[in-house]
Coordinates of C-alpha atoms in Angstrom, one line a residue:
M1 CA 42.4 74.8 157.9
L2 CA 45.0 77.4 156.7
G3 CA 44.4 76.2 152.9
A4 CA 40.7 77.1 153.2
L5 CA 41.2 80.6 155.2
A6 CA 44.3 81.3 152.6
A7 CA 41.8 80.6 149.6
L8 CA 39.3 82.7 151.2
D9 CA 41.6 85.6 151.8
A10 CA 42.1 85.7 148.1
G11 CA 38.8 85.7 147.0
V12 CA 38.3 88.5 149.5
S13 CA 41.2 90.4 148.3
D14 CA 39.1 90.2 144.9
V15 CA 36.0 91.6 146.2
E16 CA 37.6 94.8 147.9
E17 CA 39.5 96.0 144.9
T18 CA 35.7 96.4 143.6
E19 CA 34.6 98.4 147.0
T20 CA 34.4 101.8 147.4
E21 CA 36.5 103.7 149.9
S22 CA 33.2 104.1 152.4
T23 CA 32.6 100.7 152.1
I24 CA 36.3 99.9 153.1
F25 CA 36.3 102.5 156.1
A26 CA 32.8 101.5 157.1
D27 CA 33.6 97.6 157.6
T28 CA 37.3 97.9 159.0
T29 CA 37.6 94.3 159.4
T30 CA 36.2 91.1 158.0
C31 CA 35.5 87.6 159.5
A32 CA 36.9 84.3 157.8
M33 CA 34.8 81.3 158.8
D34 CA 36.6 77.6 159.4
L35 CA 35.3 74.6 157.7
E36 CA 32.7 73.9 160.4
G37 CA 31.1 77.6 160.1
S38 CA 32.4 78.8 163.0
M39 CA 33.9 82.4 163.4
G40 CA 37.8 82.4 162.6
M41 CA 40.7 84.7 162.7
L42 CA 40.5 88.3 161.5
V43 CA 41.9 89.0 158.0
P44 CA 43.3 92.5 157.5
L45 CA 41.7 94.7 154.8
S46 CA 43.8 96.3 151.7
F47 CA 43.2 99.9 150.3
P48 CA 42.0 100.0 146.6
Q49 CA 44.8 100.3 144.5
K50 CA 44.9 103.4 141.9
Q51 CA 44.5 101.8 138.0
K52 CA 48.4 102.6 137.0
A53 CA 48.8 104.5 133.3
P54 CA 50.3 102.3 130.8
K55 CA 54.0 103.3 129.9
N56 CA 54.7 106.4 127.8
T57 CA 57.5 106.8 125.4
K58 CA 60.2 107.5 127.9
E59 CA 59.2 104.8 130.0
L60 CA 59.3 102.5 126.8
F61 CA 62.8 103.9 126.3
E62 CA 64.1 103.2 129.3
D63 CA 63.1 99.7 129.2
D64 CA 65.0 99.3 126.1
D65 CA 67.9 101.1 127.2
V66 CA 69.8 98.9 129.4
A67 CA 72.9 97.4 129.1
V68 CA 73.1 94.1 127.8
D69 CA 76.0 91.8 127.3
C70 CA 77.4 91.3 123.3
L71 CA 76.2 88.2 121.7
L72 CA 79.3 86.8 121.5
C73 CA 81.5 88.1 124.3
K74 CA 80.9 89.7 127.8
L75 CA 81.0 93.4 126.6
E76 CA 78.0 95.4 127.6
F77 CA 76.1 97.8 125.4
K78 CA 72.9 99.9 125.9
M79 CA 70.7 98.9 123.5
E80 CA 69.0 102.4 122.5
S81 CA 71.8 105.0 123.3
E82 CA 74.6 102.8 122.1
Q83 CA 73.1 101.0 119.2
K84 CA 75.4 102.2 116.6
I85 CA 78.3 101.6 119.0
F86 CA 77.2 98.2 119.5
L87 CA 76.5 97.5 115.7
K88 CA 80.0 98.5 115.1
H89 CA 81.5 96.4 117.5
L90 CA 79.3 93.3 116.5
F91 CA 80.9 93.9 112.5
T92 CA 84.4 94.9 113.2
D93 CA 85.3 92.5 116.1
H94 CA 83.0 89.6 115.5
R95 CA 82.1 89.9 111.7
L96 CA 78.3 89.7 112.6
V97 CA 75.5 91.7 110.7
I98 CA 72.2 91.8 111.9
G99 CA 69.7 92.2 109.0
D100 CA 67.1 95.2 108.9
V101 CA 68.3 95.8 112.4
N102 CA 65.6 98.9 112.4
Q103 CA 62.5 96.2 112.3
V104 CA 63.4 94.9 115.6
A105 CA 60.8 95.9 117.9
S106 CA 63.1 95.5 121.0
L107 CA 66.5 94.8 120.5
K108 CA 67.4 94.1 124.3
S109 CA 65.2 91.5 124.1
Y110 CA 66.2 90.0 120.5
V111 CA 70.1 90.2 121.8
K112 CA 69.2 88.4 125.1
F113 CA 67.5 85.7 123.1
W114 CA 69.9 85.3 120.4
K115 CA 72.6 85.0 122.9
A116 CA 71.4 82.0 124.5
R117 CA 70.5 80.2 121.4
F118 CA 74.0 80.6 120.1
Q119 CA 75.3 78.7 122.9
S120 CA 73.6 75.6 121.7
G121 CA 75.6 75.6 117.9
P122 CA 77.9 77.5 115.7
L123 CA 77.2 80.8 113.8
E124 CA 76.8 78.8 110.7
E125 CA 73.5 77.0 112.0
F126 CA 71.9 80.5 112.7
C127 CA 73.3 82.7 110.5
S128 CA 73.9 83.2 106.4
V129 CA 77.6 82.6 105.6
M130 CA 78.9 85.6 103.3
K131 CA 82.7 86.0 101.7
M132 CA 83.9 89.0 100.8
D133 CA 87.6 90.2 99.7
T134 CA 87.8 92.8 102.2
T135 CA 88.5 93.1 106.0
P136 CA 86.3 94.8 108.5
D137 CA 88.8 98.3 108.3
G138 CA 88.7 98.3 104.7
E139 CA 91.8 96.6 103.9
Y140 CA 91.9 94.0 101.1
S141 CA 91.9 90.3 101.9
K142 CA 90.5 87.1 99.9
D143 CA 87.5 85.2 101.1
E144 CA 87.2 86.8 104.3
V145 CA 83.8 85.5 106.2
Y146 CA 81.4 87.4 107.7
F147 CA 77.6 86.4 109.0
M148 CA 74.2 87.9 108.7
L149 CA 71.7 87.1 111.5
S150 CA 68.0 88.1 109.7
D151 CA 64.5 86.9 109.1
I152 CA 65.5 84.7 106.5
L153 CA 65.6 82.0 109.3
P154 CA 62.2 81.1 110.2
E155 CA 62.9 80.9 114.1
D156 CA 64.3 84.8 113.6
K157 CA 60.8 85.7 111.8
Q158 CA 58.9 84.0 114.6
L159 CA 61.1 86.2 117.0
R160 CA 60.8 89.8 115.1
E161 CA 56.9 89.3 114.7
G162 CA 56.1 88.3 118.2
L163 CA 58.4 90.9 119.9
Q164 CA 56.5 93.3 117.2
R165 CA 53.2 92.1 118.3
K166 CA 54.1 93.1 122.1
R167 CA 55.3 96.0 121.6
L168 CA 51.9 96.8 119.7
N169 CA 50.2 95.9 122.7
V170 CA 51.6 98.1 124.6
I171 CA 50.7 100.5 122.4
L172 CA 47.5 99.9 121.8
E173 CA 46.9 100.0 125.7
R174 CA 48.5 103.4 126.2
Q175 CA 45.9 104.8 123.5
K176 CA 43.2 103.2 125.1
F177 CA 43.7 104.5 128.4
E178 CA 44.2 108.1 126.7
R179 CA 41.0 107.4 125.3
E180 CA 39.1 106.3 128.1
D181 CA 40.8 108.6 130.9
K182 CA 38.5 111.7 131.8
T183 CA 40.9 113.1 134.5
Y184 CA 43.1 114.9 131.6
S185 CA 43.9 118.5 133.0
Q186 CA 46.3 120.8 131.1
D187 CA 46.7 124.7 130.2
C188 CA 45.3 125.2 126.5
L189 CA 48.5 126.3 124.1
F190 CA 47.3 129.5 123.2
C191 CA 44.9 130.6 125.6
R192 CA 44.1 130.5 129.1
K193 CA 41.2 128.0 129.0
K194 CA 42.1 125.0 131.0
L195 CA 41.4 122.0 129.2
E196 CA 39.8 119.2 131.4
G197 CA 37.8 116.2 130.5
T198 CA 39.4 113.6 127.7
R199 CA 42.2 114.3 125.8
A200 CA 39.8 114.1 122.8
D201 CA 38.1 117.3 124.2
A202 CA 41.4 118.9 124.5
L203 CA 42.3 118.0 120.4
E204 CA 39.0 119.7 119.7
H205 CA 39.5 122.6 121.5
L206 CA 42.7 123.0 119.9
A207 CA 41.0 122.6 116.3
E208 CA 38.1 124.5 116.8
Y209 CA 39.5 127.9 118.7
H210 CA 42.8 127.9 117.4
N211 CA 42.9 125.9 114.1
L212 CA 45.4 123.2 115.3
N213 CA 44.6 120.4 113.3
L214 CA 46.8 117.1 114.5
G215 CA 43.9 114.4 113.3
R216 CA 41.5 112.7 115.2
S217 CA 42.1 111.3 118.7
D218 CA 41.8 107.3 117.4
N219 CA 44.8 107.7 115.1
L220 CA 47.3 109.4 117.9
V221 CA 48.8 107.8 120.9
F222 CA 51.0 109.7 123.6
I223 CA 49.0 112.4 123.3
D224 CA 50.5 114.2 126.6
E225 CA 53.8 114.0 124.7
L226 CA 52.6 115.6 121.5
L227 CA 51.6 118.5 123.0
E228 CA 54.3 119.0 125.2
Q229 CA 56.7 118.7 122.1
I230 CA 54.6 121.0 120.2
H231 CA 54.6 123.5 123.2
L232 CA 58.5 123.4 123.3
R233 CA 58.3 124.4 119.9
L234 CA 56.3 127.2 119.8
Q235 CA 58.1 128.4 122.6
N236 CA 61.5 128.2 121.1
L237 CA 59.5 130.4 118.2
R238 CA 59.9 127.7 115.8
C239 CA 57.0 126.8 113.2
L240 CA 55.4 123.5 113.5
F241 CA 55.5 122.8 109.7
C242 CA 59.2 123.7 108.6
N243 CA 60.5 124.4 112.1
N244 CA 61.9 127.7 110.5
Q245 CA 62.7 129.8 113.8
F246 CA 61.7 133.3 114.1
Y247 CA 62.7 136.4 116.0
E248 CA 59.2 137.5 118.0
K249 CA 56.0 135.5 118.6
R250 CA 53.9 137.5 116.3
A251 CA 56.0 136.7 113.1
L252 CA 55.5 133.1 114.0
S253 CA 51.7 133.6 114.2
E254 CA 51.4 135.3 111.1
H255 CA 53.8 132.9 109.1
M256 CA 51.9 129.8 110.5
R257 CA 48.3 131.6 109.9
K258 CA 49.2 132.7 106.3
K259 CA 51.2 129.8 105.1
Q260 CA 48.7 127.1 106.8
H261 CA 51.4 125.5 108.9
K262 CA 49.2 125.0 112.0
C263 CA 50.0 121.0 111.2
I264 CA 52.4 118.4 111.5
N265 CA 54.6 118.1 108.7
P266 CA 54.0 114.2 107.5
E267 CA 57.9 114.2 106.4
D268 CA 58.9 114.9 110.1
T269 CA 60.1 111.7 111.3
E270 CA 60.6 113.1 114.6
M271 CA 56.5 113.1 115.1
D272 CA 56.4 109.3 113.6
K273 CA 56.0 107.8 117.3
Y274 CA 52.8 109.9 117.9
F275 CA 50.9 108.2 115.0
I276 CA 49.1 104.6 115.4
V277 CA 49.9 104.0 111.6
N278 CA 53.9 103.7 112.2
Y279 CA 53.5 100.6 114.9
L280 CA 51.0 98.9 112.5
E281 CA 54.2 97.1 110.2
I282 CA 57.3 96.7 111.7
G283 CA 59.9 98.9 111.2
K284 CA 57.7 100.6 108.2
S285 CA 56.7 104.3 108.1
W286 CA 53.4 105.2 107.1
K287 CA 54.8 106.3 104.0
E288 CA 56.4 103.2 103.3
V289 CA 53.3 101.1 104.2
E290 CA 51.3 103.5 102.1
E291 CA 53.9 103.0 98.9
E292 CA 52.9 99.2 99.0
Q293 CA 49.6 99.3 98.5
D294 CA 48.5 97.8 95.4
G295 CA 47.0 100.6 94.4
P296 CA 46.4 104.3 95.5
L297 CA 44.3 105.0 98.6
G298 CA 40.7 105.2 98.1
P299 CA 39.0 108.1 99.9
E300 CA 37.9 106.0 102.8
D301 CA 41.3 104.7 103.3
E302 CA 43.6 106.8 105.5
S303 CA 47.3 107.9 105.4
W304 CA 49.2 110.0 108.0
S305 CA 49.2 112.6 105.2
D306 CA 45.5 112.9 104.9
W307 CA 45.5 114.1 109.0
C308 CA 47.1 117.2 107.9
D309 CA 45.0 120.1 106.2
D310 CA 45.6 120.5 102.6
E311 CA 43.6 123.4 101.6
A312 CA 46.6 125.3 100.4
E313 CA 46.2 123.0 97.6
S314 CA 42.1 123.8 97.2
P315 CA 41.0 125.8 94.3
L316 CA 40.7 129.8 94.6
V317 CA 37.2 130.7 94.0
C318 CA 35.8 134.0 92.4
L319 CA 34.0 136.3 95.1
F320 CA 31.1 137.0 92.2
C321 CA 30.6 133.5 90.2
D322 CA 31.8 129.7 90.1
H323 CA 35.3 130.9 88.1
Q324 CA 38.1 128.5 89.9
S325 CA 42.1 129.2 89.7
K326 CA 44.9 127.9 91.3
H327 CA 46.7 131.5 92.1
L328 CA 45.4 134.4 93.3
H329 CA 47.3 136.6 90.5
A330 CA 45.0 134.2 88.1
L331 CA 41.9 134.8 89.8
N332 CA 42.4 138.7 90.1
C333 CA 43.1 138.6 86.1
H334 CA 39.9 137.0 85.8
S335 CA 38.0 139.0 88.0
Q336 CA 39.2 142.2 86.1
V337 CA 38.3 141.2 82.7
Q338 CA 34.8 139.6 83.7
H339 CA 33.8 142.0 86.4
N340 CA 34.3 145.2 85.7
G341 CA 37.9 145.8 87.2
F342 CA 37.4 144.3 90.8
T343 CA 40.7 143.0 92.1
L344 CA 41.7 141.9 95.6
D345 CA 45.5 143.6 94.8
N346 CA 46.5 147.1 96.3
L347 CA 43.4 147.4 98.3
N348 CA 45.2 149.4 101.1
L349 CA 43.6 147.0 104.0
S350 CA 44.5 145.4 106.8
F351 CA 44.7 141.8 106.8
Y352 CA 41.8 141.3 108.8
L353 CA 39.9 144.0 106.9
Q354 CA 40.7 141.8 103.8
V355 CA 39.5 138.9 105.4
K356 CA 35.7 140.9 106.7
L357 CA 35.6 142.0 103.3
V358 CA 35.9 138.9 101.6
N359 CA 33.3 137.2 103.9
Y360 CA 30.8 140.1 103.3
I361 CA 30.9 139.9 99.6
R362 CA 30.7 136.2 99.9
R363 CA 27.8 136.1 101.8
Q364 CA 25.7 139.2 100.0
V365 CA 26.2 137.1 96.6
Y366 CA 25.5 134.4 98.4
L367 CA 22.0 135.9 99.3
N368 CA 21.6 137.8 96.1
A369 CA 22.0 141.0 97.3
C370 CA 24.4 144.0 96.4
P371 CA 27.5 144.2 98.7
V372 CA 27.3 148.2 97.7
C373 CA 24.0 149.1 98.0
N374 CA 22.3 146.1 99.8
E375 CA 19.6 145.7 97.1
S376 CA 18.3 142.2 96.6
F377 CA 17.4 140.4 93.7
D378 CA 15.4 137.1 93.2
C379 CA 18.0 135.6 91.3
K380 CA 21.9 135.3 90.5
S381 CA 21.8 136.8 87.0
S382 CA 19.4 140.0 88.2
L383 CA 22.6 140.5 90.7
D384 CA 25.0 140.0 87.9
E385 CA 23.0 142.8 85.6
H386 CA 23.0 145.4 88.6
L387 CA 26.5 144.8 89.8
L388 CA 27.4 145.9 86.2
S389 CA 24.8 148.3 85.5
A390 CA 25.2 150.2 88.5
Q391 CA 29.0 149.8 88.5
H392 CA 29.1 147.9 91.9
Y393 CA 32.1 145.6 91.4
T394 CA 33.9 147.6 93.5
V395 CA 34.7 147.8 97.8
P396 CA 31.8 149.0 99.4
D397 CA 32.2 150.9 102.2
V398 CA 34.3 150.1 105.5
S399 CA 31.4 150.5 108.0
L400 CA 29.7 147.7 106.1
F401 CA 32.1 144.9 106.5
D402 CA 33.6 145.8 109.2
Q403 CA 31.9 144.0 111.7
P404 CA 33.0 140.8 114.1
Q405 CA 30.7 138.7 112.6
F406 CA 33.0 138.7 109.3
F407 CA 35.7 137.4 111.1
F408 CA 34.1 133.8 110.5
P409 CA 34.5 132.6 106.9
T410 CA 31.3 132.3 104.8
Y411 CA 32.4 128.9 103.1
E412 CA 34.7 127.0 105.9
N413 CA 37.1 125.8 103.0
D414 CA 37.7 129.3 101.3
A415 CA 41.3 129.0 100.4
V416 CA 40.9 133.0 98.8
L417 CA 41.4 133.9 102.9
S418 CA 45.0 132.0 103.0
Q419 CA 46.5 133.9 100.1
L420 CA 45.3 137.3 101.4
E421 CA 48.3 139.8 102.5
D422 CA 48.7 142.2 104.9
A423 CA 49.3 145.6 102.9
N424 CA 50.4 146.8 106.3
D425 CA 53.4 144.8 106.4
G426 CA 55.7 145.8 103.9
V427 CA 58.5 143.7 105.0
E428 CA 59.2 139.9 104.5
V429 CA 58.8 137.9 108.1
P430 CA 62.5 137.5 109.4
V431 CA 63.7 134.0 109.5
V432 CA 66.3 132.8 111.6
P433 CA 68.4 130.7 108.8
E434 CA 68.9 127.0 110.0

């Protein structure tokens, strides 16, 4: 009788987890039946438990940063914050070296496993033995014996791979939660909008309205912490890409806009933990994984370097023809020779008016219309003849292009816009030296 009730109780609990709150509060008790089908004792209900979010990086760090006994003695070390002290202790006191320790996903679990295994036999059974003519403190001594614990031993290799798989599963679980969670709610880093919905929606807003490109959400993990890290850098007036510090917010904004630094530097190892690619192979960053490829990555392959805009390397296209140059100075030289002296140098216009001018001329040329008199033509060659004969290779009246619609690029990948300089600045943006 009691066994049947216990089994039924467990079954009820499973069902209750899928019930809505209204159903639970409507039925405050449930009845259990005994083996003959008669009414039995009442079984208490339980409230539905809210799904717990997978661990973030701080919690993962705290899980691994616990005091663990040394492999060969009773001294304790924290495996994250005291890792260097621990490794030095192994070498100086026990003459033991852990090979490629950076490729161990969880040093805490690794040390616990080998401490137990070392109880079953001498070090020579598990470690490579080396002889060196020096003591751990650097003094000369013939044939000093040292031990190396590495993945040369199949058992060690299997352990490392198992720990890596376990860590990757945790990371993927966290990423899945971030992708499916629709309760995200945070203030935008740049405007007053409340970002709600999914984290992908938040990233899309930052990219579309503020030109902050962090990559696709499918390539990211721990997005909340990534955005918090970016927020702290901006608060400290530091550039996201080059990490230079500025005296004021306006100077930082102008620097990041002109230099196209509204993205993460792929060389910034502090940001590695936010990109899935850095967890795919144990102990290897995206760069090491890429270097091990048989050949250069194809257009469909991705590396972290692809997630940062490379518009700065895009060619600069002439405003009036298809000529391309790598530098604005060269483009201006071409324009002066081929287009009757037109140049973007010394326009005496603010940066924003220069942007509007470029976008206006691009649109007019695309429509085969003169930027100065707005006369339309049937083909591009007729427009070129008109511009030359009428001497309209010049800056049109400001009223024609000083309109809000020309804030938006005619060509979204127009690299000329990123090379414009504000004629009213006159002074280099002050930078605080590192």
